[in-house]
PDB file of C-alpha atoms in Angstrom:
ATOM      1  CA  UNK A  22     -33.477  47.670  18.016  1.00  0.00           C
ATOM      2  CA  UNK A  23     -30.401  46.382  19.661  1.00  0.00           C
ATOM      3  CA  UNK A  24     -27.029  48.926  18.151  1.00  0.00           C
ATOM      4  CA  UNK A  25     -23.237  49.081  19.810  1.00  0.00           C
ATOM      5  CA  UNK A  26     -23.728  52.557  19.571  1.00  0.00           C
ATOM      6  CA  UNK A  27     -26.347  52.898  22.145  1.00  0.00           C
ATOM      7  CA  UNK A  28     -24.400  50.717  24.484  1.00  0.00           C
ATOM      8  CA  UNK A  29     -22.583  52.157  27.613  1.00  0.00           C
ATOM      9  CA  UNK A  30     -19.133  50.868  27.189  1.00  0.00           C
ATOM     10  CA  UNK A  31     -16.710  50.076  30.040  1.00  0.00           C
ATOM     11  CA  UNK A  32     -13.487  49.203  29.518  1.00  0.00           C
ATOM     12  CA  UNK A  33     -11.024  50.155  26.388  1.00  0.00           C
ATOM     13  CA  UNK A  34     -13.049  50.797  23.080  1.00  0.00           C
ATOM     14  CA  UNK A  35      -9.775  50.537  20.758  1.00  0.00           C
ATOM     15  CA  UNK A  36      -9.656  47.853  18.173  1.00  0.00           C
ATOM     16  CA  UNK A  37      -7.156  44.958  18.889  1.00  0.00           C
ATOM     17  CA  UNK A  38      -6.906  45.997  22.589  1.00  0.00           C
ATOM     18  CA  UNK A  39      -9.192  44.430  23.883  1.00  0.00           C
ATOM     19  CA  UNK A  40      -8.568  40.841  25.494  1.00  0.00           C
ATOM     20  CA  UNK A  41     -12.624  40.175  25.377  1.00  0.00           C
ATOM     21  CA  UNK A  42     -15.888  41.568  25.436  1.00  0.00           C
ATOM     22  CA  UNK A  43     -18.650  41.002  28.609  1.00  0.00           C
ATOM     23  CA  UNK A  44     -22.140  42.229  27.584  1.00  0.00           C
ATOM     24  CA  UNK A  45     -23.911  42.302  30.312  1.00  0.00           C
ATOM     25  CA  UNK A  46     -27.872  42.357  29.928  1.00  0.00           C
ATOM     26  CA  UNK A  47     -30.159  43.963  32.821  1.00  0.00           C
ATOM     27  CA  UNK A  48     -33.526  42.786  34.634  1.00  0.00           C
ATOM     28  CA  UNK A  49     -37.210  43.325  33.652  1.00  0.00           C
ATOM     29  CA  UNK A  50     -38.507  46.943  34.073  1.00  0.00           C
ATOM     30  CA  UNK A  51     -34.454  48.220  34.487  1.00  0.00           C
ATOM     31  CA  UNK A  52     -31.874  49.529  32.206  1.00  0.00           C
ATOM     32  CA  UNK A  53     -27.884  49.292  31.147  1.00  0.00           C
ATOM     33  CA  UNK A  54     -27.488  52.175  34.076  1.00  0.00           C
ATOM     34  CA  UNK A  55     -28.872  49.967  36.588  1.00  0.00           C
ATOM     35  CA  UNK A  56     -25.861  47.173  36.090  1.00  0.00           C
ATOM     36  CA  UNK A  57     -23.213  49.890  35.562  1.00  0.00           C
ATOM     37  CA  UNK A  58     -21.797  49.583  38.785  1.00  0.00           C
ATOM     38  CA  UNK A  59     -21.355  45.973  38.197  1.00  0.00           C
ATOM     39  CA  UNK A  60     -19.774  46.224  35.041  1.00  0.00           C
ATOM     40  CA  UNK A  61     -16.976  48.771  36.847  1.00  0.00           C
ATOM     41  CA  UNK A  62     -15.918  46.183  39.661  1.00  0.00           C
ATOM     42  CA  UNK A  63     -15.490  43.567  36.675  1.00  0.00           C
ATOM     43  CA  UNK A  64     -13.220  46.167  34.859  1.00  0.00           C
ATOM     44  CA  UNK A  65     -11.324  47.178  38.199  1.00  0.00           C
ATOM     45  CA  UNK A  66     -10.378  43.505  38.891  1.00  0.00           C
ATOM     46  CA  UNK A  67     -10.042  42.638  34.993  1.00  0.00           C
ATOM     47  CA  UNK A  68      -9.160  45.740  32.812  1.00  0.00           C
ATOM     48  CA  UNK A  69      -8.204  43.709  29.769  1.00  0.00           C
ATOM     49  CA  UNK A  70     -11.947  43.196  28.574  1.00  0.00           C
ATOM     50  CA  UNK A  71     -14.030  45.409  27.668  1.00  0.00           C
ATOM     51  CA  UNK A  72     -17.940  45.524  29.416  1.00  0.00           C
ATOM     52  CA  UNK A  73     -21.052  46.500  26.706  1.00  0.00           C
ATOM     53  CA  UNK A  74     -24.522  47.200  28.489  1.00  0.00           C
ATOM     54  CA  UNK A  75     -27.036  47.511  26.146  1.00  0.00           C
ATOM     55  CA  UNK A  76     -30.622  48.820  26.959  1.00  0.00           C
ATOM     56  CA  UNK A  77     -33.370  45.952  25.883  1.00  0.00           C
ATOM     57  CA  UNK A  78     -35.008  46.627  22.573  1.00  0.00           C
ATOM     58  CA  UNK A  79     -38.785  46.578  24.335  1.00  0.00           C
ATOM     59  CA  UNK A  80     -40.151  49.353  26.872  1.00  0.00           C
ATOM     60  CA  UNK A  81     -41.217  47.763  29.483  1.00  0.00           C
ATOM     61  CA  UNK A  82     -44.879  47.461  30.027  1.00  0.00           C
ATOM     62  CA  UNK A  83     -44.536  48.262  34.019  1.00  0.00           C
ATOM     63  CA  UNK A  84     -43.912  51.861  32.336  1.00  0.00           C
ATOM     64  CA  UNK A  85     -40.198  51.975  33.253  1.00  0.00           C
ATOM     65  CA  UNK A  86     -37.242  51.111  31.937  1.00  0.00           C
ATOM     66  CA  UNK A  87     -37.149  47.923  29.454  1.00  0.00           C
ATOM     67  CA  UNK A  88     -37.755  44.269  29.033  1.00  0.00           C
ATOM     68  CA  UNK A  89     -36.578  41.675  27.061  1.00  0.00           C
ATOM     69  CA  UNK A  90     -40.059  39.992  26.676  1.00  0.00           C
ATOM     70  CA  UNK A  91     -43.346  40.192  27.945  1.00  0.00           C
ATOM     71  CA  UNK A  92     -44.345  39.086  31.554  1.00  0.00           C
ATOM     72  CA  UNK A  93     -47.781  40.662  32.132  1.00  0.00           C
ATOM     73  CA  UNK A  94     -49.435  39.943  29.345  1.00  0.00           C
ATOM     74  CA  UNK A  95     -51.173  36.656  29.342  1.00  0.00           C
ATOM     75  CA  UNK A  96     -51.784  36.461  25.826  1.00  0.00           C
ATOM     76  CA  UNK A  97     -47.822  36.587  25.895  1.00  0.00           C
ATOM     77  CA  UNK A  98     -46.895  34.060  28.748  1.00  0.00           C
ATOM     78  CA  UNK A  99     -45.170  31.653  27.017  1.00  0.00           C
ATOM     79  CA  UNK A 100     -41.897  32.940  27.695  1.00  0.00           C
ATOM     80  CA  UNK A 101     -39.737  30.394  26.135  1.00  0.00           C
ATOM     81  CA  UNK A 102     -40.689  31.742  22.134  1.00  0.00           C
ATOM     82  CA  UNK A 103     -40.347  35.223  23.501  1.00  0.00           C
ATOM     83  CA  UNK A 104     -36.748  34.126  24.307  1.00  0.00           C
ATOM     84  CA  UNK A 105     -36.435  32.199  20.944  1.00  0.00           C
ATOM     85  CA  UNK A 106     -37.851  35.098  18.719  1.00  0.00           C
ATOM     86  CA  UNK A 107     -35.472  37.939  20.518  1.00  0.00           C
ATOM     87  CA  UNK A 108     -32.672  35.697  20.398  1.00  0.00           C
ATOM     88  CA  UNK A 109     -31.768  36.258  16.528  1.00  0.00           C
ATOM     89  CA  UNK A 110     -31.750  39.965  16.949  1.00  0.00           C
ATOM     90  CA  UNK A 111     -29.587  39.334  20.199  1.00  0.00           C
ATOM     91  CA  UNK A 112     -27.063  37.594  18.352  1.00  0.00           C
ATOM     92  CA  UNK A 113     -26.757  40.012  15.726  1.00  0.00           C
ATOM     93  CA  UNK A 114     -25.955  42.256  18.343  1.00  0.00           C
ATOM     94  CA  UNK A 115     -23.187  40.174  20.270  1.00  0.00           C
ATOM     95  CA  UNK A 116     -21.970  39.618  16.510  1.00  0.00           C
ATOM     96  CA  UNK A 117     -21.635  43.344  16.065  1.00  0.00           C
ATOM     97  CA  UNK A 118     -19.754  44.204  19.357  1.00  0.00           C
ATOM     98  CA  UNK A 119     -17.676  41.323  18.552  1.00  0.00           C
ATOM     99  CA  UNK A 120     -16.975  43.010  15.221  1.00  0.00           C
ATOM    100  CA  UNK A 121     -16.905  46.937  16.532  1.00  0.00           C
ATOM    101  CA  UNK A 122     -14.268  45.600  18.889  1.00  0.00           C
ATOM    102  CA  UNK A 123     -12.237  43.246  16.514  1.00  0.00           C
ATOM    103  CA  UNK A 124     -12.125  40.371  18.417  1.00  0.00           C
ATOM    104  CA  UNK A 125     -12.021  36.890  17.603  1.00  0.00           C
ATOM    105  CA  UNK A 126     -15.370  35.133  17.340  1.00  0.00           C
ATOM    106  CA  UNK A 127     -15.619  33.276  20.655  1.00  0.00           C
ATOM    107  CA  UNK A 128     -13.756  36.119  22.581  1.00  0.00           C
ATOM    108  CA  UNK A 129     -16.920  36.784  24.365  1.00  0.00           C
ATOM    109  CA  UNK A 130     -18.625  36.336  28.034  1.00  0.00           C
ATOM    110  CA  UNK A 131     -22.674  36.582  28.369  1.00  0.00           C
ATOM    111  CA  UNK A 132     -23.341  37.780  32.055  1.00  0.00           C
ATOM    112  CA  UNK A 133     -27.018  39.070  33.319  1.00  0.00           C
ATOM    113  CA  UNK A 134     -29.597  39.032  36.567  1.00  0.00           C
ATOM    114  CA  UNK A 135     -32.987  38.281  36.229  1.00  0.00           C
ATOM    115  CA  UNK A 136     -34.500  38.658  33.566  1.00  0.00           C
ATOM    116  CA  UNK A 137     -30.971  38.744  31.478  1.00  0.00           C
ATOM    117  CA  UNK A 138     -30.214  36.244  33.234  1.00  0.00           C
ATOM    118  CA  UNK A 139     -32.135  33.721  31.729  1.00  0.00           C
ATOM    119  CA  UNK A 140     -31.641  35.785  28.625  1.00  0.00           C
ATOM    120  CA  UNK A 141     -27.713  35.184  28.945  1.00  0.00           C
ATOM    121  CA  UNK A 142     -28.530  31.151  29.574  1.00  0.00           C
ATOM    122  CA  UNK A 143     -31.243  30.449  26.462  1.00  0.00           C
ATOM    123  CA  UNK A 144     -28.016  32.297  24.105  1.00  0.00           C
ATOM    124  CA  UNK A 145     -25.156  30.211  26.215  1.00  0.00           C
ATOM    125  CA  UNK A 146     -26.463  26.873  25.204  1.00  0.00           C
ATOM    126  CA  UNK A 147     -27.771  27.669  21.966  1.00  0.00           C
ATOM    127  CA  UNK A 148     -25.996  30.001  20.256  1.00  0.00           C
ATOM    128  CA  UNK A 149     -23.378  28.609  17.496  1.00  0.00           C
ATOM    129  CA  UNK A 150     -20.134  30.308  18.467  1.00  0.00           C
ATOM    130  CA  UNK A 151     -19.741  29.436  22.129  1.00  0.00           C
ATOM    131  CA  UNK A 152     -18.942  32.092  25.123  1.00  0.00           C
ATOM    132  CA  UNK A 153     -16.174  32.105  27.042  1.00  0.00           C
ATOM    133  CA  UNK A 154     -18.209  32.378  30.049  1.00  0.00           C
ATOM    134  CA  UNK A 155     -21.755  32.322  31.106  1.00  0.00           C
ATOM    135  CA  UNK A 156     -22.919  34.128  34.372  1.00  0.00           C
ATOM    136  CA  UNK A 157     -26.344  34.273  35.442  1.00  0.00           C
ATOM    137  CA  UNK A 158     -27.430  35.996  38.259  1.00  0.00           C
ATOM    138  CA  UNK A 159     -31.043  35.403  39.788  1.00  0.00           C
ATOM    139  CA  UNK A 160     -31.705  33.965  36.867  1.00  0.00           C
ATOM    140  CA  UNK A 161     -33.867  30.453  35.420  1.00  0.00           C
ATOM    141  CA  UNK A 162     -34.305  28.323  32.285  1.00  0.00           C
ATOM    142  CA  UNK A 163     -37.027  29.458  30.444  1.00  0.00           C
ATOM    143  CA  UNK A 164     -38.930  27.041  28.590  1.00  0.00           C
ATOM    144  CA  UNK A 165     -37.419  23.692  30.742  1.00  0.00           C
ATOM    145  CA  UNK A 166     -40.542  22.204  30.309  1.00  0.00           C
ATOM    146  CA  UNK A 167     -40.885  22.088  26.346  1.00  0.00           C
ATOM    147  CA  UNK A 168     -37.949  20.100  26.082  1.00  0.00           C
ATOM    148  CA  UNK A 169     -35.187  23.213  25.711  1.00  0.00           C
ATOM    149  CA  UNK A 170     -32.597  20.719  25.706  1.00  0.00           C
ATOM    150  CA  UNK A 171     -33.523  19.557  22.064  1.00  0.00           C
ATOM    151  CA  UNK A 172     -31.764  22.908  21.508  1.00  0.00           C
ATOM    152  CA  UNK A 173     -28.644  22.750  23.525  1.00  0.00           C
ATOM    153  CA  UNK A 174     -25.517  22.805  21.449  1.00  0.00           C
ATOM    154  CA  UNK A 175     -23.998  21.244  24.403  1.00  0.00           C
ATOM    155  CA  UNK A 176     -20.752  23.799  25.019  1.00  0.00           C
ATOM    156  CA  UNK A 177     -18.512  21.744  26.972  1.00  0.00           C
ATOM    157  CA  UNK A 178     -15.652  23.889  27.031  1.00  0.00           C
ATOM    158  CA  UNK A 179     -17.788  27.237  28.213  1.00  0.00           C
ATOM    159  CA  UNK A 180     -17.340  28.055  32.227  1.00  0.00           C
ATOM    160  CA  UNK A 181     -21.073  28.359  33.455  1.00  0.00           C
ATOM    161  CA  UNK A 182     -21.677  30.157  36.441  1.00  0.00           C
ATOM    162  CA  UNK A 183     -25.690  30.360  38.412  1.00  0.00           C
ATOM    163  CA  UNK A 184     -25.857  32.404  41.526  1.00  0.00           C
ATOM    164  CA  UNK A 185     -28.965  33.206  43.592  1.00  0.00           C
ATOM    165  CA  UNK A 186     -29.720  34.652  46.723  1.00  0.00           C
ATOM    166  CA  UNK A 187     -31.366  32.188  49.137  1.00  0.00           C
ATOM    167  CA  UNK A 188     -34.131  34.809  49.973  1.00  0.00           C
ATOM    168  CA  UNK A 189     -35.260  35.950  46.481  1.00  0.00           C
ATOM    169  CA  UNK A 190     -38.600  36.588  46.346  1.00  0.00           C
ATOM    170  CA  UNK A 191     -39.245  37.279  42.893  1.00  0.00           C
ATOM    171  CA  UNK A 192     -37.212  34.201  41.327  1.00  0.00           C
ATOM    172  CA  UNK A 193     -37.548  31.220  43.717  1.00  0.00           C
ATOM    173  CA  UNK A 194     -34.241  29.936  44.679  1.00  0.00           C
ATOM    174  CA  UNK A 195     -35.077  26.344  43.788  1.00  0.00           C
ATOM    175  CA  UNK A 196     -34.867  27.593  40.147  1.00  0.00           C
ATOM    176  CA  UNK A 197     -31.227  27.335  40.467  1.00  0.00           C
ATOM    177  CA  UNK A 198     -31.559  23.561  41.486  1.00  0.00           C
ATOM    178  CA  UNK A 199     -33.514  22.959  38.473  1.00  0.00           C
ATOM    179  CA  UNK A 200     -31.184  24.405  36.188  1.00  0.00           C
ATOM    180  CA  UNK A 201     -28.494  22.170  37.827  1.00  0.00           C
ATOM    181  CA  UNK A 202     -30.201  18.990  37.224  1.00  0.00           C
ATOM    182  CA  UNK A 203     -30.665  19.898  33.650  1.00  0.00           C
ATOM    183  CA  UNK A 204     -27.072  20.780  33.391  1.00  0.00           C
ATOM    184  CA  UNK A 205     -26.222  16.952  35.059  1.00  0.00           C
ATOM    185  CA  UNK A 206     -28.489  15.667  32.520  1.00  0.00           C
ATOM    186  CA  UNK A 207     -26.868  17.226  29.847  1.00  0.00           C
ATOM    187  CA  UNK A 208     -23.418  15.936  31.053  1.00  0.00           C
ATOM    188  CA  UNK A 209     -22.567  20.079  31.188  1.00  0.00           C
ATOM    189  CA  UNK A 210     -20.886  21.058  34.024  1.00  0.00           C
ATOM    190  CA  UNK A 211     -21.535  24.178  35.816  1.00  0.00           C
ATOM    191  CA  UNK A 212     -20.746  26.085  39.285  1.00  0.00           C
ATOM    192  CA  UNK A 213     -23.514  27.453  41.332  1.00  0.00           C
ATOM    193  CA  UNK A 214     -23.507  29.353  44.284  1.00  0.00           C
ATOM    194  CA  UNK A 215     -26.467  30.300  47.006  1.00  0.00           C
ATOM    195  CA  UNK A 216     -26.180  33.422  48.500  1.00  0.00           C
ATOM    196  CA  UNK A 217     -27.604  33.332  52.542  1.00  0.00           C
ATOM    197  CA  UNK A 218     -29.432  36.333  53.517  1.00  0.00           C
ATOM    198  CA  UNK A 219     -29.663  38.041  50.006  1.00  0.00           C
ATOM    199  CA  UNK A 220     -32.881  38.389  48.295  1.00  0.00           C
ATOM    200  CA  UNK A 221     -33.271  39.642  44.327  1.00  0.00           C
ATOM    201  CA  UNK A 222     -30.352  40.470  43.694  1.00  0.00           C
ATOM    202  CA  UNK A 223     -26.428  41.051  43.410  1.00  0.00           C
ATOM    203  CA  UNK A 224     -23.728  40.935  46.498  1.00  0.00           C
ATOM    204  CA  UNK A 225     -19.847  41.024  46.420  1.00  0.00           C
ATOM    205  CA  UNK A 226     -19.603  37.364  46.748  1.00  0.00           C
ATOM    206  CA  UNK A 227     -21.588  36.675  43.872  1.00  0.00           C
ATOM    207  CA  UNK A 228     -19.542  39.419  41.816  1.00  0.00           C
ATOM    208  CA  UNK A 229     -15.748  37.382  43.201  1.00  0.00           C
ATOM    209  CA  UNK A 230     -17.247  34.425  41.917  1.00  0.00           C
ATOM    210  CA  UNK A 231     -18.337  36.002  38.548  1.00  0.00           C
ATOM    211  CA  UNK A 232     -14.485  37.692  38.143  1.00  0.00           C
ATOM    212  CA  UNK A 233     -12.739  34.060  39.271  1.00  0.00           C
ATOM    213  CA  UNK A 234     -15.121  32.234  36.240  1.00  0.00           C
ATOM    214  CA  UNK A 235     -14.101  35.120  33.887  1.00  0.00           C
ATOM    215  CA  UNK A 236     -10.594  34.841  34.595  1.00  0.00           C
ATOM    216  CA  UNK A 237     -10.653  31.322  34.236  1.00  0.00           C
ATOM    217  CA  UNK A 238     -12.185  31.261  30.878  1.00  0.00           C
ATOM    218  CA  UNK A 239     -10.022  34.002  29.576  1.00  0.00           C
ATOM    219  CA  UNK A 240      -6.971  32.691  30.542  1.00  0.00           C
ATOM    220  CA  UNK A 241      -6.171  36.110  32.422  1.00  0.00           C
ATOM    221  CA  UNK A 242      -3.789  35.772  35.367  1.00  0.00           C
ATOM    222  CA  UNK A 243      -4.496  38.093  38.550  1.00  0.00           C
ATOM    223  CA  UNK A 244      -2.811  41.105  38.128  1.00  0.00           C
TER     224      UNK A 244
END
């Protein structure tokens, strides 16, 4: 089960101080630990919102760390109503940092890699109250080909960011051009970025690009 109170928290935890809340969701078979050090660079270059890393609510069935659904099992592969079945309890959770925080209902960002990634995606174009900000890193679209789009709520006014490393083994690259075409074909815009040279994972380009999108949809100025 997904609480605030299991959460590490970067940033200021007072009520109405806050500007915004980021909750930032990890990969398969990692934890909120392992995107820590991401969350601090965001708060170094943007200290007026506050970062929330929670853990997934599933152990992971590599045997470490956590998961947000099931890759291995085939009984289990369609990933797309994995996604749709963890996304109520997701929301409830975004709802409740929202509310632990006192923010205003659409003061929020979604940012992830991987796995949370396409976790931070499925809730950015479905989820009633629209984010800020959407930043995926590494991530995909799950469930593209049953027709996802049925689902969108179209968010016009929400800053969507994809960024992938060009040498990512684990998430072909050519994911990202997918989800751009389905963004076109939504009429949603959307920046992306390719990353030369990295493989699965997260590099300081990637990050400036993520703090310039969340700037942008806060309306925070460069301090």
């Amino acid at each position: 089960m997904l609480n605030f109170s299991d959460s590490i928290v970067v940033g200021n935890l007072q009520e109405h101080t806050s500007q915004g809340a980021v909750i930032i969701f990890h990969g398969y078979g990692a934890d909120a630990n392992d995107l820590k050090p991401i969350a601090e660079y965001f708060y170094h270059h943007i200290p007026q919102l506050t970062y929330v890393l929670p853990n997934a609510p599933q152990k992971c069935e590599m045997g470490i760390g956590y998961q947000w659904f099931n890759l291995r099992d085939p009984l289990k592969d369609d990933y797309f109503h994995q996604v749709k079945n963890i996304a109520s309890s997701v929301n409830d959770y975004i709802d409740e940092v929202i509310h632990h925080l006192a923010l205003e209902a659409d003061k929020y960002a979604l940012a992830g890699f991987s796995q949370g990634g396409m976790l931070s995606l499925y809730l950015g174009l479905t989820r009633r109250i629209f984010a800020k900000a959407i930043l995926s890193y590494s991530g995909m679209f799950i469930g593209a080909d049953k027709d996802f789009s049925q689902e969108f709520l179209h968010p016009f006014e929400t800053e969507f960011l994809l960024v992938h490393g060009e040498d990512d083994d684990i998430v072909a690259p050519f994911m990202l051009d997918e989800a751009k075409k389905i963004f076109q074909q939504q009429k949603l815009s959307c920046h992306t970025h390719k990353v030369k040279g990295l493989g699965h994972g997260i590099e300081e380009t990637g990050l400036q690009k993520g703090i310039n999108c969340l700037r942008k949809s806060f309306n925070l100025l460069k301090e």
